Amino acid sequence: MSHESNSLLIPLHVSYIQNLGKNKDDLMYHLTAHLRMNAIYWGLTALCIMGHREALDRDEMIDYVMSCWDEETGGFGAHPDHDAHILSTLSAIQILVTQDAIERLDINRVVKFILSLQQPSGVFAGDSFGEIDTRFTYIAVNALSLLGRLKELNVEKTVNYIVQCRNFDGGFGSRIGAESHAGQVFVCCAALTILDRLDVIDTSMLSWWLAERQLPNGGLNGRPEKLEDVCYSFWVLSSLSMLKKVHYIDSDKLISFILSAQDPEGGGIADRPGDMPDVFHTHFGVAGLSLLGYPGLVDIDPVYCMPAALIEKMGLRKGWQALERRTG
Ligand SMILES: [Zn+2]
Protein backbone atom coordinates (compact mmCIF):
# COMPACT_ATOMS: atom_id res chain seq x y z
CA MET A 1 0.00 0.00 0.00
CA SER A 2 2.99 2.24 0.28
CA HIS A 3 3.86 2.37 -3.41
CA GLU A 4 2.37 5.13 -5.45
CA SER A 5 0.64 4.50 -8.70
CA ASN A 6 0.40 6.99 -11.51
CA SER A 7 -2.60 5.55 -13.29
CA LEU A 8 -6.05 4.40 -12.22
CA LEU A 9 -5.99 0.64 -11.60
CA ILE A 10 -9.44 -0.05 -13.06
CA PRO A 11 -9.39 -3.90 -13.23
CA LEU A 12 -8.13 -4.07 -9.66
CA HIS A 13 -10.82 -1.69 -8.37
CA VAL A 14 -13.52 -3.62 -10.24
CA SER A 15 -12.49 -6.88 -8.58
CA TYR A 16 -12.17 -5.09 -5.21
CA ILE A 17 -15.83 -4.00 -5.49
CA GLN A 18 -16.94 -7.43 -6.73
CA ASN A 19 -15.34 -9.07 -3.69
CA LEU A 20 -16.95 -6.77 -1.11
CA GLY A 21 -19.50 -8.60 0.95
CA LYS A 22 -18.48 -11.99 -0.46
CA ASN A 23 -16.93 -12.99 2.81
CA LYS A 24 -19.90 -12.85 5.13
CA ASP A 25 -17.88 -14.35 8.01
CA ASP A 26 -15.81 -11.18 8.05
CA LEU A 27 -16.42 -9.00 11.11
CA MET A 28 -16.37 -5.87 8.91
CA TYR A 29 -19.30 -7.26 6.94
CA HIS A 30 -21.45 -7.25 10.08
CA LEU A 31 -20.10 -3.99 11.45
CA THR A 32 -21.09 -2.19 8.26
CA ALA A 33 -24.65 -3.59 8.03
CA HIS A 34 -26.08 -0.10 8.76
CA LEU A 35 -24.38 1.13 5.56
CA ARG A 36 -25.14 -1.83 3.31
CA MET A 37 -27.61 -0.05 0.99
CA ASN A 38 -25.31 2.97 0.64
CA ALA A 39 -22.36 0.67 -0.02
CA ILE A 40 -24.18 -1.02 -2.91
CA TYR A 41 -24.94 2.39 -4.42
CA TRP A 42 -21.30 3.50 -4.01
CA GLY A 43 -20.02 0.25 -5.55
CA LEU A 44 -22.47 0.28 -8.44
CA THR A 45 -21.87 3.94 -9.26
CA ALA A 46 -18.07 3.54 -9.12
CA LEU A 47 -18.40 0.59 -11.51
CA CYS A 48 -20.57 2.69 -13.86
CA ILE A 49 -17.95 5.48 -13.88
CA MET A 50 -15.24 2.94 -14.69
CA GLY A 51 -17.39 1.47 -17.49
CA HIS A 52 -18.12 -1.85 -15.73
CA ARG A 53 -21.78 -1.59 -14.76
CA GLU A 54 -22.28 -5.33 -15.41
CA ALA A 55 -19.66 -6.45 -12.88
CA LEU A 56 -22.29 -7.00 -10.17
CA ASP A 57 -25.33 -9.24 -10.68
CA ARG A 58 -28.33 -7.03 -11.53
CA ASP A 59 -31.17 -9.32 -10.40
CA GLU A 60 -29.48 -10.21 -7.14
CA MET A 61 -28.94 -6.51 -6.43
CA ILE A 62 -32.56 -5.54 -7.17
CA ASP A 63 -33.88 -8.39 -5.01
CA TYR A 64 -31.64 -7.28 -2.15
CA VAL A 65 -32.82 -3.66 -2.44
CA MET A 66 -36.46 -4.72 -2.39
CA SER A 67 -35.86 -6.97 0.64
CA CYS A 68 -34.92 -3.79 2.57
CA TRP A 69 -38.23 -2.06 1.90
CA ASP A 70 -40.15 -1.36 5.10
CA GLU A 71 -43.79 -1.81 4.24
CA GLU A 72 -44.93 -0.13 7.41
CA THR A 73 -43.25 3.26 6.84
CA GLY A 74 -42.83 3.19 3.05
CA GLY A 75 -39.06 3.85 3.26
CA PHE A 76 -36.00 1.61 2.91
CA GLY A 77 -33.67 0.36 5.63
CA ALA A 78 -29.95 -0.24 5.09
CA HIS A 79 -30.39 -3.97 5.60
CA PRO A 80 -33.48 -6.24 5.80
CA ASP A 81 -35.36 -5.55 9.05
CA HIS A 82 -33.51 -2.29 9.75
CA ASP A 83 -35.61 0.83 10.37
CA ALA A 84 -36.32 2.96 7.31
CA HIS A 85 -34.03 5.96 6.90
CA ILE A 86 -33.90 8.66 4.23
CA LEU A 87 -30.21 7.81 3.51
CA SER A 88 -30.92 4.22 2.50
CA THR A 89 -34.12 5.28 0.76
CA LEU A 90 -32.22 7.56 -1.64
CA SER A 91 -29.60 4.87 -2.26
CA ALA A 92 -32.35 2.35 -3.04
CA ILE A 93 -33.95 4.78 -5.52
CA GLN A 94 -30.57 5.55 -7.13
CA ILE A 95 -29.80 1.84 -7.51
CA LEU A 96 -33.22 1.08 -9.02
CA VAL A 97 -32.96 4.03 -11.43
CA THR A 98 -29.43 3.03 -12.47
CA GLN A 99 -30.55 -0.58 -12.99
CA ASP A 100 -33.66 0.57 -14.91
CA ALA A 101 -35.94 -1.15 -12.38
CA ILE A 102 -37.91 1.75 -10.92
CA GLU A 103 -41.17 -0.09 -11.70
CA ARG A 104 -40.44 -2.30 -8.68
CA LEU A 105 -41.11 0.70 -6.44
CA ASP A 106 -44.40 1.70 -4.82
CA ILE A 107 -43.65 5.33 -5.68
CA ASN A 108 -46.64 6.83 -3.85
CA ARG A 109 -45.66 5.18 -0.58
CA VAL A 110 -42.00 6.19 -0.90
CA VAL A 111 -42.92 9.80 -1.71
CA LYS A 112 -45.24 9.89 1.30
CA PHE A 113 -42.41 8.62 3.54
CA ILE A 114 -40.00 11.29 2.28
CA LEU A 115 -42.48 14.18 2.56
CA SER A 116 -43.41 13.08 6.09
CA LEU A 117 -39.84 13.89 7.19
CA GLN A 118 -40.02 17.63 6.44
CA GLN A 119 -40.13 19.65 9.66
CA PRO A 120 -42.11 22.88 10.23
CA SER A 121 -38.80 24.83 9.85
CA GLY A 122 -38.35 23.42 6.32
CA VAL A 123 -35.39 21.14 7.05
CA PHE A 124 -35.71 17.35 6.76
CA ALA A 125 -35.19 14.70 9.40
CA GLY A 126 -33.41 11.44 8.50
CA ASP A 127 -36.04 9.20 10.03
CA SER A 128 -38.89 9.17 12.50
CA PHE A 129 -36.40 9.76 15.36
CA GLY A 130 -35.95 13.27 14.11
CA GLU A 131 -32.21 14.07 13.66
CA ILE A 132 -32.14 17.05 11.28
CA ASP A 133 -29.44 17.96 8.75
CA THR A 134 -29.22 19.84 5.43
CA ARG A 135 -27.86 16.53 4.11
CA PHE A 136 -31.33 15.05 4.54
CA THR A 137 -32.86 18.03 2.75
CA TYR A 138 -30.65 17.34 -0.30
CA ILE A 139 -31.51 13.66 -0.14
CA ALA A 140 -35.24 14.44 -0.11
CA VAL A 141 -34.93 16.89 -3.01
CA ASN A 142 -32.77 14.48 -5.03
CA ALA A 143 -35.10 11.52 -4.40
CA LEU A 144 -38.29 13.45 -5.22
CA SER A 145 -36.65 14.75 -8.39
CA LEU A 146 -35.60 11.24 -9.51
CA LEU A 147 -39.17 10.05 -8.88
CA GLY A 148 -40.65 12.96 -10.87
CA ARG A 149 -42.53 14.21 -7.79
CA LEU A 150 -40.73 17.45 -6.94
CA LYS A 151 -43.92 19.45 -7.40
CA GLU A 152 -45.24 17.97 -4.15
CA LEU A 153 -42.43 19.61 -2.18
CA ASN A 154 -42.87 22.91 -0.35
CA VAL A 155 -39.95 24.56 -2.20
CA GLU A 156 -40.16 27.93 -0.48
CA LYS A 157 -39.93 26.45 2.99
CA THR A 158 -37.09 24.15 1.88
CA VAL A 159 -35.01 26.93 0.31
CA ASN A 160 -35.70 29.25 3.19
CA TYR A 161 -34.11 26.83 5.68
CA ILE A 162 -31.02 26.32 3.48
CA VAL A 163 -30.57 30.09 3.18
CA GLN A 164 -30.54 30.34 6.98
CA CYS A 165 -27.63 27.85 7.10
CA ARG A 166 -25.43 30.16 4.98
CA ASN A 167 -22.43 31.50 6.91
CA PHE A 168 -20.38 34.72 6.72
CA ASP A 169 -17.66 32.85 4.74
CA GLY A 170 -20.14 31.97 1.97
CA GLY A 171 -20.33 28.29 2.97
CA PHE A 172 -23.10 26.23 4.54
CA GLY A 173 -23.45 24.13 7.68
CA SER A 174 -25.58 21.15 8.68
CA ARG A 175 -28.15 23.33 10.45
CA ILE A 176 -28.66 26.97 11.40
CA GLY A 177 -25.52 28.28 13.13
CA ALA A 178 -23.31 25.25 12.30
CA GLU A 179 -19.89 25.95 10.75
CA SER A 180 -19.21 25.66 7.02
CA HIS A 181 -18.10 22.27 5.83
CA ALA A 182 -17.44 21.10 2.24
CA GLY A 183 -19.86 18.18 2.54
CA GLN A 184 -22.64 20.52 3.62
CA VAL A 185 -21.70 23.00 0.90
CA PHE A 186 -22.18 20.19 -1.62
CA VAL A 187 -25.61 19.17 -0.30
CA CYS A 188 -26.86 22.76 -0.13
CA CYS A 189 -25.50 23.65 -3.60
CA ALA A 190 -26.96 20.48 -5.12
CA ALA A 191 -30.38 20.93 -3.50
CA LEU A 192 -30.48 24.56 -4.68
CA THR A 193 -29.33 23.50 -8.16
CA ILE A 194 -32.13 20.93 -8.47
CA LEU A 195 -34.62 23.55 -7.25
CA ASP A 196 -33.19 26.18 -9.69
CA ARG A 197 -32.38 28.49 -6.77
CA LEU A 198 -28.59 28.92 -7.02
CA ASP A 199 -29.31 32.66 -7.03
CA VAL A 200 -29.29 32.65 -3.20
CA ILE A 201 -25.56 31.73 -3.21
CA ASP A 202 -22.71 34.24 -3.13
CA THR A 203 -20.93 32.39 -5.95
CA SER A 204 -17.67 34.25 -5.90
CA MET A 205 -17.16 34.10 -2.12
CA LEU A 206 -18.13 30.42 -1.97
CA SER A 207 -15.93 29.48 -4.95
CA TRP A 208 -12.89 30.97 -3.23
CA TRP A 209 -13.70 29.21 0.02
CA LEU A 210 -13.89 25.94 -1.94
CA ALA A 211 -10.63 26.63 -3.81
CA GLU A 212 -8.88 27.20 -0.48
CA ARG A 213 -9.64 23.60 0.45
CA GLN A 214 -6.69 22.45 -1.71
CA LEU A 215 -3.53 21.77 0.31
CA PRO A 216 0.09 21.83 -0.93
CA ASN A 217 0.04 18.03 -1.44
CA GLY A 218 -2.83 18.43 -3.92
CA GLY A 219 -5.53 16.87 -1.70
CA LEU A 220 -8.62 18.72 -0.50
CA ASN A 221 -9.89 19.14 3.05
CA GLY A 222 -13.43 19.69 4.27
CA ARG A 223 -12.80 22.84 6.29
CA PRO A 224 -9.84 25.00 7.33
CA GLU A 225 -7.06 23.40 9.43
CA LYS A 226 -8.20 19.84 8.65
CA LEU A 227 -6.38 17.00 6.88
CA GLU A 228 -6.88 16.25 3.19
CA ASP A 229 -9.24 13.37 2.38
CA VAL A 230 -10.13 11.75 -0.97
CA CYS A 231 -13.90 12.01 -0.41
CA TYR A 232 -13.68 15.82 -0.44
CA SER A 233 -12.39 15.58 -4.00
CA PHE A 234 -15.97 14.94 -4.97
CA TRP A 235 -17.77 17.32 -2.62
CA VAL A 236 -15.54 20.29 -3.37
CA LEU A 237 -15.28 19.58 -7.08
CA SER A 238 -18.96 18.90 -7.59
CA SER A 239 -19.83 22.17 -5.83
CA LEU A 240 -17.33 24.04 -8.02
CA SER A 241 -18.77 22.22 -11.01
CA MET A 242 -22.27 23.55 -10.22
CA LEU A 243 -20.76 27.04 -9.74
CA LYS A 244 -18.81 26.55 -13.02
CA LYS A 245 -15.43 27.11 -11.32
CA VAL A 246 -13.71 23.68 -11.41
CA HIS A 247 -10.66 25.38 -12.92
CA TYR A 248 -10.00 27.03 -9.51
CA ILE A 249 -8.44 23.69 -8.45
CA ASP A 250 -5.00 22.48 -9.58
CA SER A 251 -6.32 19.38 -11.36
CA ASP A 252 -2.96 17.69 -12.01
CA LYS A 253 -2.06 17.81 -8.34
CA LEU A 254 -5.46 16.56 -7.23
CA ILE A 255 -5.37 13.68 -9.75
CA SER A 256 -1.94 12.61 -8.41
CA PHE A 257 -3.23 12.82 -4.84
CA ILE A 258 -6.26 10.59 -5.54
CA LEU A 259 -4.16 8.06 -7.46
CA SER A 260 -1.64 7.92 -4.61
CA ALA A 261 -4.43 6.79 -2.24
CA GLN A 262 -5.06 3.62 -4.31
CA ASP A 263 -4.18 0.22 -2.87
CA PRO A 264 -2.06 -1.22 -5.72
CA GLU A 265 -2.26 -4.73 -4.27
CA GLY A 266 -5.83 -5.38 -3.20
CA GLY A 267 -7.54 -2.56 -5.11
CA GLY A 268 -9.78 0.16 -3.75
CA ILE A 269 -9.02 3.76 -2.74
CA ALA A 270 -8.43 5.00 0.84
CA ASP A 271 -9.10 8.41 2.43
CA ARG A 272 -5.39 9.21 2.06
CA PRO A 273 -2.19 7.40 0.99
CA GLY A 274 -1.28 4.44 3.17
CA ASP A 275 -4.69 3.96 4.82
CA MET A 276 -7.07 1.01 4.35
CA PRO A 277 -9.28 1.35 1.24
CA ASP A 278 -13.07 1.27 1.49
CA VAL A 279 -15.92 1.42 -1.02
CA PHE A 280 -16.97 4.93 0.04
CA HIS A 281 -13.58 6.49 -0.80
CA THR A 282 -13.24 4.28 -3.89
CA HIS A 283 -16.52 5.70 -5.17
CA PHE A 284 -15.80 9.34 -4.35
CA GLY A 285 -12.20 9.06 -5.60
CA VAL A 286 -13.30 7.71 -8.97
CA ALA A 287 -16.15 10.27 -9.13
CA GLY A 288 -13.64 13.07 -8.47
CA LEU A 289 -11.34 11.77 -11.20
CA SER A 290 -14.29 11.74 -13.60
CA LEU A 291 -15.06 15.42 -12.92
CA LEU A 292 -11.36 16.21 -13.43
CA GLY A 293 -11.52 14.76 -16.95
CA TYR A 294 -9.40 11.69 -16.17
CA PRO A 295 -9.08 9.63 -19.40
CA GLY A 296 -11.24 6.56 -20.02
CA LEU A 297 -13.90 7.33 -17.39
CA VAL A 298 -17.63 7.81 -17.89
CA ASP A 299 -19.13 11.26 -17.08
CA ILE A 300 -20.74 11.61 -13.67
CA ASP A 301 -23.51 14.09 -12.94
CA PRO A 302 -22.21 16.12 -9.95
CA VAL A 303 -25.69 17.15 -8.80
CA TYR A 304 -27.21 13.67 -8.49
CA CYS A 305 -23.90 11.75 -8.22
CA MET A 306 -25.08 9.29 -10.85
CA PRO A 307 -24.02 8.57 -14.46
CA ALA A 308 -24.53 11.80 -16.42
CA ALA A 309 -26.07 10.10 -19.47
CA LEU A 310 -28.80 8.61 -17.30
CA ILE A 311 -29.71 11.95 -15.70
CA GLU A 312 -29.69 13.60 -19.10
CA LYS A 313 -32.01 10.92 -20.50
CA MET A 314 -34.44 11.59 -17.65
CA GLY A 315 -34.45 15.30 -18.58
CA LEU A 316 -32.96 16.33 -15.22
CA ARG A 317 -29.58 17.71 -16.30
CA LYS A 318 -28.67 21.13 -14.85
CA GLY A 319 -26.07 23.61 -16.09
CA TRP A 320 -22.92 22.24 -14.42
CA GLN A 321 -19.47 22.13 -15.99
CA ALA A 322 -16.74 19.51 -15.52
CA LEU A 323 -13.28 19.54 -17.05
CA GLU A 324 -12.98 18.18 -20.57
CA ARG A 325 -12.19 14.46 -20.78
CA ARG A 326 -8.45 14.00 -21.40
CA THR A 327 -7.25 11.52 -24.00
CA GLY A 328 -4.81 8.73 -23.11
ZN1 LIG B 1 -13.30 10.80 3.67
PDB file of C-alpha atoms and ligand atoms in Angstrom, residues 229 231-232 271 280-281, ligand 1:
ATOM      1  CA  ASP A 229      -9.236  13.375   2.375  1.00  0.00           C
ATOM      2  CA  CYS A 231     -13.901  12.014  -0.415  1.00  0.00           C
ATOM      3  CA  TYR A 232     -13.681  15.824  -0.440  1.00  0.00           C
ATOM      4  CA  ASP A 271      -9.102   8.410   2.434  1.00  0.00           C
ATOM      5  CA  PHE A 280     -16.968   4.928   0.042  1.00  0.00           C
ATOM      6  CA  HIS A 281     -13.581   6.495  -0.798  1.00  0.00           C
TER       7      HIS A 281
HETATM    8 ZN    ZN B   1     -13.300  10.798   3.669  1.00  0.00          ZN
END
